[in-house]
mmCIF file of N, CA and C in Angstrom:
data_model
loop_
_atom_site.group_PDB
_atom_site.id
_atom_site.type_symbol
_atom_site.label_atom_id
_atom_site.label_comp_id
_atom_site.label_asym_id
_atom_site.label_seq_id
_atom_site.Cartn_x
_atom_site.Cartn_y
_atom_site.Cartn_z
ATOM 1 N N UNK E 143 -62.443 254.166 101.936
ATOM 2 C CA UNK E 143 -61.574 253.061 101.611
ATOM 3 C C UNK E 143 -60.400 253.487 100.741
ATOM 4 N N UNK E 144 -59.967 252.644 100.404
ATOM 5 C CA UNK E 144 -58.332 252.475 99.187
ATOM 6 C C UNK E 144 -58.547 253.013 97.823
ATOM 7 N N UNK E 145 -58.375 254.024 97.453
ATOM 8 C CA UNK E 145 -58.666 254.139 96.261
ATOM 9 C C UNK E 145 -57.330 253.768 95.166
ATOM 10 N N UNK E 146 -57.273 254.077 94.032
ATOM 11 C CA UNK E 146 -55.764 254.017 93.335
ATOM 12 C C UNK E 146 -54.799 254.569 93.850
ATOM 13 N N UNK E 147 -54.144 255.348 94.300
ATOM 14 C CA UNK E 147 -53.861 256.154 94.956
ATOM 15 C C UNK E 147 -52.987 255.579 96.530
ATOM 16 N N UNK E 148 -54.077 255.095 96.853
ATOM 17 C CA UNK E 148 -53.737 254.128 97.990
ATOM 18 C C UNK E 148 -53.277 252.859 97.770
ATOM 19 N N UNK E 149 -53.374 252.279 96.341
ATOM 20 C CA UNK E 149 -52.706 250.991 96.258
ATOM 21 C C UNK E 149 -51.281 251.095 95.283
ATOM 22 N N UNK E 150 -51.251 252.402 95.305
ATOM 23 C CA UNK E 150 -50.141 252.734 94.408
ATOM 24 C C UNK E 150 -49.174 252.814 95.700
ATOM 25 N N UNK E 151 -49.619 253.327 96.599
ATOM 26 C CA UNK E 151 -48.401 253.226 98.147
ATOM 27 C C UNK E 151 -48.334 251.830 98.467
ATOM 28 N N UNK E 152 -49.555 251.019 98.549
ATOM 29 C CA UNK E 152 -49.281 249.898 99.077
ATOM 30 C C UNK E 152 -48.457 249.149 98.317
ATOM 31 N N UNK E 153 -48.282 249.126 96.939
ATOM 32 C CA UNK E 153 -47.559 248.460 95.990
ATOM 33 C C UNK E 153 -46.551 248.923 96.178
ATOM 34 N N UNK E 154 -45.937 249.808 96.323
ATOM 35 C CA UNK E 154 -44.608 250.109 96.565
ATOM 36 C C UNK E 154 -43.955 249.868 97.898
ATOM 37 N N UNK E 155 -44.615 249.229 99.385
ATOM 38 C CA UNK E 155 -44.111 248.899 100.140
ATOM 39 C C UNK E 155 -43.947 247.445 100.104
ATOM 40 N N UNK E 156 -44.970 246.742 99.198
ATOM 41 C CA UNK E 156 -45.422 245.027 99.161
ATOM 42 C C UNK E 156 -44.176 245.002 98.474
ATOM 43 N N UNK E 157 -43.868 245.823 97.185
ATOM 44 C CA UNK E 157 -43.184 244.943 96.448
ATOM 45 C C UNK E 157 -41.889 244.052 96.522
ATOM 46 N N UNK E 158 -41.159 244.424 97.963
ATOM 47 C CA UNK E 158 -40.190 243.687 98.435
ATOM 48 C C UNK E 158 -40.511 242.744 99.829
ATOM 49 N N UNK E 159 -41.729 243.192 100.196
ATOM 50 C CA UNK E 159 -41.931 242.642 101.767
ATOM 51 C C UNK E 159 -41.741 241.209 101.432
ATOM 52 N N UNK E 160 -41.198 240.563 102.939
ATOM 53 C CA UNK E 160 -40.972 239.136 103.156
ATOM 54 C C UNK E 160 -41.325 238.417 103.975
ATOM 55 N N UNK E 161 -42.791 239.328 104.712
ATOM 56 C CA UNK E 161 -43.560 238.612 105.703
ATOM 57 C C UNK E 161 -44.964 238.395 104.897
ATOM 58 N N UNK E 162 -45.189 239.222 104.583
ATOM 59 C CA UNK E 162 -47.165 239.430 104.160
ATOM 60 C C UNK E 162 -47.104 238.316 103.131
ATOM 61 N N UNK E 163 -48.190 237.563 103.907
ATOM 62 C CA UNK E 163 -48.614 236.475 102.738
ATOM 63 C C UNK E 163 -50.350 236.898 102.470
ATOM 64 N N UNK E 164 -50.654 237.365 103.080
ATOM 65 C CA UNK E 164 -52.483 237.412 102.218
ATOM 66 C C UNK E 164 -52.459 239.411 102.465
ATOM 67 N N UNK E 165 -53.060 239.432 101.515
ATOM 68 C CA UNK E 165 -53.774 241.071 101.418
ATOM 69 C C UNK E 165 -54.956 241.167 100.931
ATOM 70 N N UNK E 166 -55.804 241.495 101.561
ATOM 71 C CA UNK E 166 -57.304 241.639 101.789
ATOM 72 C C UNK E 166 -58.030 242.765 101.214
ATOM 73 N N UNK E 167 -57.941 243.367 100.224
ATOM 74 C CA UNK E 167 -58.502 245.169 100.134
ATOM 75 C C UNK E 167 -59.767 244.945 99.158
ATOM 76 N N UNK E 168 -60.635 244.130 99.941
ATOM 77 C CA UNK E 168 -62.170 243.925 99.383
ATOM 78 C C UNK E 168 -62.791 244.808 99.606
ATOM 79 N N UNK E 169 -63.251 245.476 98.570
ATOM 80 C CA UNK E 169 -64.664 246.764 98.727
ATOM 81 C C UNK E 169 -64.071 247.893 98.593
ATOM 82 N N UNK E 170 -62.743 248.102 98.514
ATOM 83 C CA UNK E 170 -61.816 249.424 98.506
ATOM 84 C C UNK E 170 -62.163 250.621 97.019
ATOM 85 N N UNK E 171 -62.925 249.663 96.020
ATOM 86 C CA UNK E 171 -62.853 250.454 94.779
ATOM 87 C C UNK E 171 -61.580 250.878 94.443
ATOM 88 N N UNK E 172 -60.467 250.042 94.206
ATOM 89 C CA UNK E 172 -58.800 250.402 93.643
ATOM 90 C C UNK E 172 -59.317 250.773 92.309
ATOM 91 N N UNK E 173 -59.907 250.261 91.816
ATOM 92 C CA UNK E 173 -60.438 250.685 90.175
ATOM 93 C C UNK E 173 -59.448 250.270 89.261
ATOM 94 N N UNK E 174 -59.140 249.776 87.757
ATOM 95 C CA UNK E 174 -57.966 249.522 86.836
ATOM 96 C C UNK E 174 -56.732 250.068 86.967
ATOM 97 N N UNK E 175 -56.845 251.471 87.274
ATOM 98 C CA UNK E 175 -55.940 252.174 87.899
ATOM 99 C C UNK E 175 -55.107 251.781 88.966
ATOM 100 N N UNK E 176 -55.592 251.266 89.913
ATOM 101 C CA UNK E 176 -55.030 250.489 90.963
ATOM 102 C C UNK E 176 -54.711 249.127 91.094
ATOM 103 N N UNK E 177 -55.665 248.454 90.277
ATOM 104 C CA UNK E 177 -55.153 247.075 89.495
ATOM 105 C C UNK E 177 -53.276 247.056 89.080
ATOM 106 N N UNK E 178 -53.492 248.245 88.137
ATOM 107 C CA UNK E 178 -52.093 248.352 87.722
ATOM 108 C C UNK E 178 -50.814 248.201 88.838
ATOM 109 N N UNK E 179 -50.983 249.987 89.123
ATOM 110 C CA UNK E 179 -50.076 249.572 90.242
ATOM 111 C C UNK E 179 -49.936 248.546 91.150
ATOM 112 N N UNK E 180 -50.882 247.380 91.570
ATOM 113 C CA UNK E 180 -50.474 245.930 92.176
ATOM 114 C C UNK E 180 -49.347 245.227 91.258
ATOM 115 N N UNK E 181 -49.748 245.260 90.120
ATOM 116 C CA UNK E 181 -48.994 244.695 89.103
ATOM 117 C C UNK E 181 -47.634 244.411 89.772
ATOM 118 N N UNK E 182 -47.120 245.122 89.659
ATOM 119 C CA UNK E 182 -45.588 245.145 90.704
ATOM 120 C C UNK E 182 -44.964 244.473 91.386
ATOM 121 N N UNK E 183 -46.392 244.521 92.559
ATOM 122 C CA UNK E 183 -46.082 244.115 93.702
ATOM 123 C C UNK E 183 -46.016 242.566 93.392
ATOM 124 N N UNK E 184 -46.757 242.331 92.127
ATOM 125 C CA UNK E 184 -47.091 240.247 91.944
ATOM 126 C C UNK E 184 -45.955 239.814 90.958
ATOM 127 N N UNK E 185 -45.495 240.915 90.480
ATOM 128 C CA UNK E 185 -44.337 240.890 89.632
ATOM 129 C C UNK E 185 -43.079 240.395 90.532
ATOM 130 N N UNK E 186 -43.048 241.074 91.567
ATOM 131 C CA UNK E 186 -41.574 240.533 92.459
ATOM 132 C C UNK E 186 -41.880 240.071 93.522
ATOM 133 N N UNK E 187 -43.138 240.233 94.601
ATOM 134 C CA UNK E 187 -42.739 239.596 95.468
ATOM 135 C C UNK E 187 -42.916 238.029 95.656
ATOM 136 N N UNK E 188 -42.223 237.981 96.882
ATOM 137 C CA UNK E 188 -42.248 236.655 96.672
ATOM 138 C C UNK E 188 -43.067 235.191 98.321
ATOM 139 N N UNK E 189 -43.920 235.945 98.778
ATOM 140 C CA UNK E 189 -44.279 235.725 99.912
ATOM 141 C C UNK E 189 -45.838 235.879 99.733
ATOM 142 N N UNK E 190 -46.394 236.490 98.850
ATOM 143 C CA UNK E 190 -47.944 237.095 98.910
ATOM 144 C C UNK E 190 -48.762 235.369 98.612
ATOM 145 N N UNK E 191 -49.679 234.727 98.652
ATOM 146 C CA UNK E 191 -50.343 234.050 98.347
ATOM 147 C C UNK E 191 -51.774 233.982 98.293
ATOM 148 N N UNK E 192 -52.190 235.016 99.048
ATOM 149 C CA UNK E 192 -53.499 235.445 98.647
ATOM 150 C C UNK E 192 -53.752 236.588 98.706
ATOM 151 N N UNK E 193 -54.475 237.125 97.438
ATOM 152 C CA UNK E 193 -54.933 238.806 97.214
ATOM 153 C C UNK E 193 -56.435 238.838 96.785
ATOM 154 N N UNK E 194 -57.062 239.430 97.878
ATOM 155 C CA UNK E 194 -58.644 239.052 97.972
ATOM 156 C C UNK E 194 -58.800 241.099 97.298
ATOM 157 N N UNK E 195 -59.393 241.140 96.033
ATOM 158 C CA UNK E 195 -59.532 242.183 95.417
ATOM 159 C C UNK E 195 -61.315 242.413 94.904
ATOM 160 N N UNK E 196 -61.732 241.470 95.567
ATOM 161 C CA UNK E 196 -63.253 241.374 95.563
ATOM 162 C C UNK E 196 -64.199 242.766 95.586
ATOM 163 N N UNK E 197 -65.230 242.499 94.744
ATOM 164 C CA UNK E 197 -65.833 244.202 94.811
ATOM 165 C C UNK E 197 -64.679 245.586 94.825
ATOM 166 N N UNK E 198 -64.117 245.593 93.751
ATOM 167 C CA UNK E 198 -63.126 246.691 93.698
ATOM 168 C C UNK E 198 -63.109 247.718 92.238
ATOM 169 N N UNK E 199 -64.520 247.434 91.681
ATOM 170 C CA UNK E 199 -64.171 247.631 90.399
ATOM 171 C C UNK E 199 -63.105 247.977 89.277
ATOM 172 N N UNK E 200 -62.249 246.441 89.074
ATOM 173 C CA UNK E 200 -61.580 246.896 88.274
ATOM 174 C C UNK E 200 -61.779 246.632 86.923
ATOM 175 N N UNK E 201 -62.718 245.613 86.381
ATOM 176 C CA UNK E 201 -63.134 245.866 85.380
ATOM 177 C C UNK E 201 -61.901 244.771 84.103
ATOM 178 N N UNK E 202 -62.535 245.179 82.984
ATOM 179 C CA UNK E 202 -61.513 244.723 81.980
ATOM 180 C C UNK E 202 -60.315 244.597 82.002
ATOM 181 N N UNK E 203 -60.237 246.031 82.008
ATOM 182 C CA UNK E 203 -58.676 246.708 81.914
ATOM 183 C C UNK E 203 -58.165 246.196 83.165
ATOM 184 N N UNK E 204 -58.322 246.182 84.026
ATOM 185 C CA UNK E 204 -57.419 245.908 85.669
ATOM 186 C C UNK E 204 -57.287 244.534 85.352
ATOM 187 N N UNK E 205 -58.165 243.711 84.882
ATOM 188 C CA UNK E 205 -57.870 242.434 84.987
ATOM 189 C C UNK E 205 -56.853 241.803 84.249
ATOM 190 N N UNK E 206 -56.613 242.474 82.656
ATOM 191 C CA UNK E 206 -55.693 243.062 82.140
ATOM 192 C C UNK E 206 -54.321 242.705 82.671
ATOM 193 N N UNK E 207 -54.573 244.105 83.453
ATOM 194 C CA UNK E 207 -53.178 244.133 84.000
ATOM 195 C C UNK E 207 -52.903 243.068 85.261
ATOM 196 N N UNK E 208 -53.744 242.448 85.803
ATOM 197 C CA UNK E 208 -52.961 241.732 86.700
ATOM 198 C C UNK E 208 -52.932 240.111 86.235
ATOM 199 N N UNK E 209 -53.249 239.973 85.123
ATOM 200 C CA UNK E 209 -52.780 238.911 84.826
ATOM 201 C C UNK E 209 -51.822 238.887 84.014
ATOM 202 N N UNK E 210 -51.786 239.769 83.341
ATOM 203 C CA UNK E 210 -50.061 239.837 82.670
ATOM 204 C C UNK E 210 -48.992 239.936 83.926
ATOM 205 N N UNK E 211 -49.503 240.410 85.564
ATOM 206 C CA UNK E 211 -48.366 240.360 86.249
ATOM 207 C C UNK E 211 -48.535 238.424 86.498
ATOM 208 N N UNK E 212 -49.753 238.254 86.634
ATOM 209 C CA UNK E 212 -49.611 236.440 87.085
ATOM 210 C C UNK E 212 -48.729 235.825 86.795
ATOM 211 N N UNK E 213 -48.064 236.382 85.236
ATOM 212 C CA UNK E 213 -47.625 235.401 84.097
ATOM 213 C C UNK E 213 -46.094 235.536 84.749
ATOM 214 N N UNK E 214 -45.677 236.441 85.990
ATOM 215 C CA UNK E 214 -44.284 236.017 86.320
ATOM 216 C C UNK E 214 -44.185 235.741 87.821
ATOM 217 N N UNK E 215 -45.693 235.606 88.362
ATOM 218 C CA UNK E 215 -45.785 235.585 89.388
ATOM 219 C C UNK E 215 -45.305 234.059 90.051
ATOM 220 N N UNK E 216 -44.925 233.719 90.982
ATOM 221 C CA UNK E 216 -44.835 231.723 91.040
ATOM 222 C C UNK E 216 -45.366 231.427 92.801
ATOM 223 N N UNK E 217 -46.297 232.805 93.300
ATOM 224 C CA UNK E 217 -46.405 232.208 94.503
ATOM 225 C C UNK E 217 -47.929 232.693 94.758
ATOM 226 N N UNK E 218 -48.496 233.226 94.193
ATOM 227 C CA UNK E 218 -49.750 233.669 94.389
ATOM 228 C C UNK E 218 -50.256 232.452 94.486
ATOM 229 N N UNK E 219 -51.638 231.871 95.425
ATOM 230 C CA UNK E 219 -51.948 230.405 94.883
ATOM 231 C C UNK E 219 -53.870 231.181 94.684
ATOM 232 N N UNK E 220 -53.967 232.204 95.137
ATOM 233 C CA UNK E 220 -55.459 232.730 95.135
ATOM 234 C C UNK E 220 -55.808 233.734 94.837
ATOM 235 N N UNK E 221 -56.758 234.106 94.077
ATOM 236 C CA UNK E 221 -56.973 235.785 93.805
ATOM 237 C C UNK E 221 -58.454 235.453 93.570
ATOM 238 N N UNK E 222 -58.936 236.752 94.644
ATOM 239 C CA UNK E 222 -60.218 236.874 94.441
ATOM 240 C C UNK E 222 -61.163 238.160 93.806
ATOM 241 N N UNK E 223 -61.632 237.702 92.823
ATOM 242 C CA UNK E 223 -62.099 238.962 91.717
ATOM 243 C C UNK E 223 -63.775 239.353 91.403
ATOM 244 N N UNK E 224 -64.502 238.515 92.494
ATOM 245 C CA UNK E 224 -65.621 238.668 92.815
ATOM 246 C C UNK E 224 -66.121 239.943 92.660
ATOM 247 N N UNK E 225 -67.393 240.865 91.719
ATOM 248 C CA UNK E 225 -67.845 241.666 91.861
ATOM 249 C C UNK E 225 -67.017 242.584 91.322
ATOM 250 N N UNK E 226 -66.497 242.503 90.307
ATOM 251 C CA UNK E 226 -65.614 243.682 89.748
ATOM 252 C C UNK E 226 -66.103 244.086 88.051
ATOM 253 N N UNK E 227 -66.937 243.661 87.650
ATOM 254 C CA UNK E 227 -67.671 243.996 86.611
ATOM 255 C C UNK E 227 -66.614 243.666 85.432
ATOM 256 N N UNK E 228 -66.120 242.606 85.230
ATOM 257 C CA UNK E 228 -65.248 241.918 84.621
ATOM 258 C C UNK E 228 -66.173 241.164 83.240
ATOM 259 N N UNK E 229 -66.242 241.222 82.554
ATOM 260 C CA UNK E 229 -66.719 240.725 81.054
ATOM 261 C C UNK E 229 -65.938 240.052 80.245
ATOM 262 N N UNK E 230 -66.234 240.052 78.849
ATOM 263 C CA UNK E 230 -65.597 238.864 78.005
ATOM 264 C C UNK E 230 -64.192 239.190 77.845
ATOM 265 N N UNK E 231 -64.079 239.877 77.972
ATOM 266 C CA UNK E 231 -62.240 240.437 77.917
ATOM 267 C C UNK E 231 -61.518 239.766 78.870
ATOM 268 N N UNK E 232 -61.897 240.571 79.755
ATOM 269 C CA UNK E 232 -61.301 239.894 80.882
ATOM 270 C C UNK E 232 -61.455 238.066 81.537
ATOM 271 N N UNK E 233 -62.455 237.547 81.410
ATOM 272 C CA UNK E 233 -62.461 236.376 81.525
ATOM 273 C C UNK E 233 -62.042 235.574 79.858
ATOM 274 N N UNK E 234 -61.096 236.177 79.197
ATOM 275 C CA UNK E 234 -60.570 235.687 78.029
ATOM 276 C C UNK E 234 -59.057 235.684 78.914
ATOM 277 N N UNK E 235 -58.565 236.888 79.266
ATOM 278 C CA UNK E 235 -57.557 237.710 80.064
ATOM 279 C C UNK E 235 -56.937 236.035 81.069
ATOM 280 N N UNK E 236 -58.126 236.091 82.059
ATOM 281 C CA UNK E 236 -58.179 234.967 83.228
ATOM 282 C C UNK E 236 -58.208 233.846 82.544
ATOM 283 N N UNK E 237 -58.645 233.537 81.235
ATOM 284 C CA UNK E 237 -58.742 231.689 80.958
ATOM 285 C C UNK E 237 -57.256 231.467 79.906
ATOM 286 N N UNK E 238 -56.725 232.794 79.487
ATOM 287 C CA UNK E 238 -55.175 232.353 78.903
ATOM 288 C C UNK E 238 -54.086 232.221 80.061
ATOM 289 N N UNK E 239 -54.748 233.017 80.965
ATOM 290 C CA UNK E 239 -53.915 233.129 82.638
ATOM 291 C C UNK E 239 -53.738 231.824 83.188
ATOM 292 N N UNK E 240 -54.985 230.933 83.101
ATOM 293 C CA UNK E 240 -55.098 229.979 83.866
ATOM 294 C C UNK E 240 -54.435 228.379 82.931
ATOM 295 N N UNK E 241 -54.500 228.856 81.480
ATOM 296 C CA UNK E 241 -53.863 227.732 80.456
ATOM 297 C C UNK E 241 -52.146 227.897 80.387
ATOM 298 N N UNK E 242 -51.886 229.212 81.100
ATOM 299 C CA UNK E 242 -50.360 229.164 80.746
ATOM 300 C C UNK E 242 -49.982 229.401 82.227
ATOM 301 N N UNK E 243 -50.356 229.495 83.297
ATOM 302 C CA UNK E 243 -49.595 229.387 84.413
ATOM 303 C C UNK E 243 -49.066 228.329 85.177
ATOM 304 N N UNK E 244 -48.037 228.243 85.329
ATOM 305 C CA UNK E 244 -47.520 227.272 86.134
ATOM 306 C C UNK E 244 -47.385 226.750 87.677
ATOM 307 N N UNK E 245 -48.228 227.868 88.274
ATOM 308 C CA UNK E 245 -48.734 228.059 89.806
ATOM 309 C C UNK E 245 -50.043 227.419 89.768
ATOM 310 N N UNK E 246 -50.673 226.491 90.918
ATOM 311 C CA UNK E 246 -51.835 226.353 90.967
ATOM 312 C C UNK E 246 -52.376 227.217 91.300
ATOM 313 N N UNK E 247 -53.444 227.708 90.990
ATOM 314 C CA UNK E 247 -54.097 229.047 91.135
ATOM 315 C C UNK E 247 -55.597 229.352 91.034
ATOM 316 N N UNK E 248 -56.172 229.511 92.432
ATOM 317 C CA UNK E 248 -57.307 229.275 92.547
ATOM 318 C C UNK E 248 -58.519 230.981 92.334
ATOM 319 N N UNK E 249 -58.612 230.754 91.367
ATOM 320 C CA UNK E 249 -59.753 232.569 90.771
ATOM 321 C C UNK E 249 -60.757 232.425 91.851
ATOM 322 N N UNK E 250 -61.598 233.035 92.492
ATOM 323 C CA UNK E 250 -62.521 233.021 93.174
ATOM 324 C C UNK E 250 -63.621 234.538 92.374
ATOM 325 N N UNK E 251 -64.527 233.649 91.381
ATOM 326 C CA UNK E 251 -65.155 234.884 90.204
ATOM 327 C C UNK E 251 -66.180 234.927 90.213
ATOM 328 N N UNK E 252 -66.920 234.418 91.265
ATOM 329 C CA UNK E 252 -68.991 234.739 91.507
ATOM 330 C C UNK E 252 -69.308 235.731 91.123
ATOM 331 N N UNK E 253 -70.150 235.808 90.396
ATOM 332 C CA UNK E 253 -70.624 237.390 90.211
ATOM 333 C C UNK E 253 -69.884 238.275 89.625
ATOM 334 N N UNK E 254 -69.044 238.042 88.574
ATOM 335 C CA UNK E 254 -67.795 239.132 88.412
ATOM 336 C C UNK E 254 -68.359 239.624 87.237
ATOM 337 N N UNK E 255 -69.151 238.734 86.212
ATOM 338 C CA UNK E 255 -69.537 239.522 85.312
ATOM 339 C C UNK E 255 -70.598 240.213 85.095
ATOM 340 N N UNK E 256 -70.569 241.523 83.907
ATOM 341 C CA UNK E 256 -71.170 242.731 84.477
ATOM 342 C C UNK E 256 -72.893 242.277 82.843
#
């Protein structure tokens, strides 16, 4: 599968695309590392609305980082973070995410904590 590495390319082709609305890279293990580099891609584009990141371990830190990208994001409406061994940090991370965003925005987090 996708490791960091691989979402560090994909982030750099997403980050302008103007077709792709859902990206799917469940089970890939991107790891925080790869969390990051998405960052980017939620930072500018403007077409994505669902990013299913389920079972990817990214953990604290990744979650981290992609909710500081949420905070300029205005089209994402779904992110799924299922199975990523996500703890009190990070669901601190996701509940200031979800009090200050202005997108409706649906977490999909079964099982996320470790």
């Amino acid at each position: 599968g996708i490791q960091s590495e691989g979402a560090a390319h994909l982030s750099y082709a997403l980050k302008y695309n103007t077709t792709i609305t859902t990206l799917n890279l469940y089970a890939n293990n991107i790891g925080a590392e790869g969390a990051s580099y998405l960052t980017s891609t939620l930072s500018y584009n403007t077409t994505l609305t669902i990013l299913d990141l389920n079972d990817n371990n990214i953990g604290d830190k990744g979650t981290r980082y992609l909710t500081n990208a949420l905070k300029q994001n205005q089209t994402l409406t779904t992110l799924k973070l299922s199975g990523n061994e996500i703890g009190d940090w990070g669901a601190m991370y996701l509940a200031n995410t979800l009090k200050n965003n202005k997108v409706t925005l649906n977490f999909e987090l079964s099982t996320m904590c470790h």
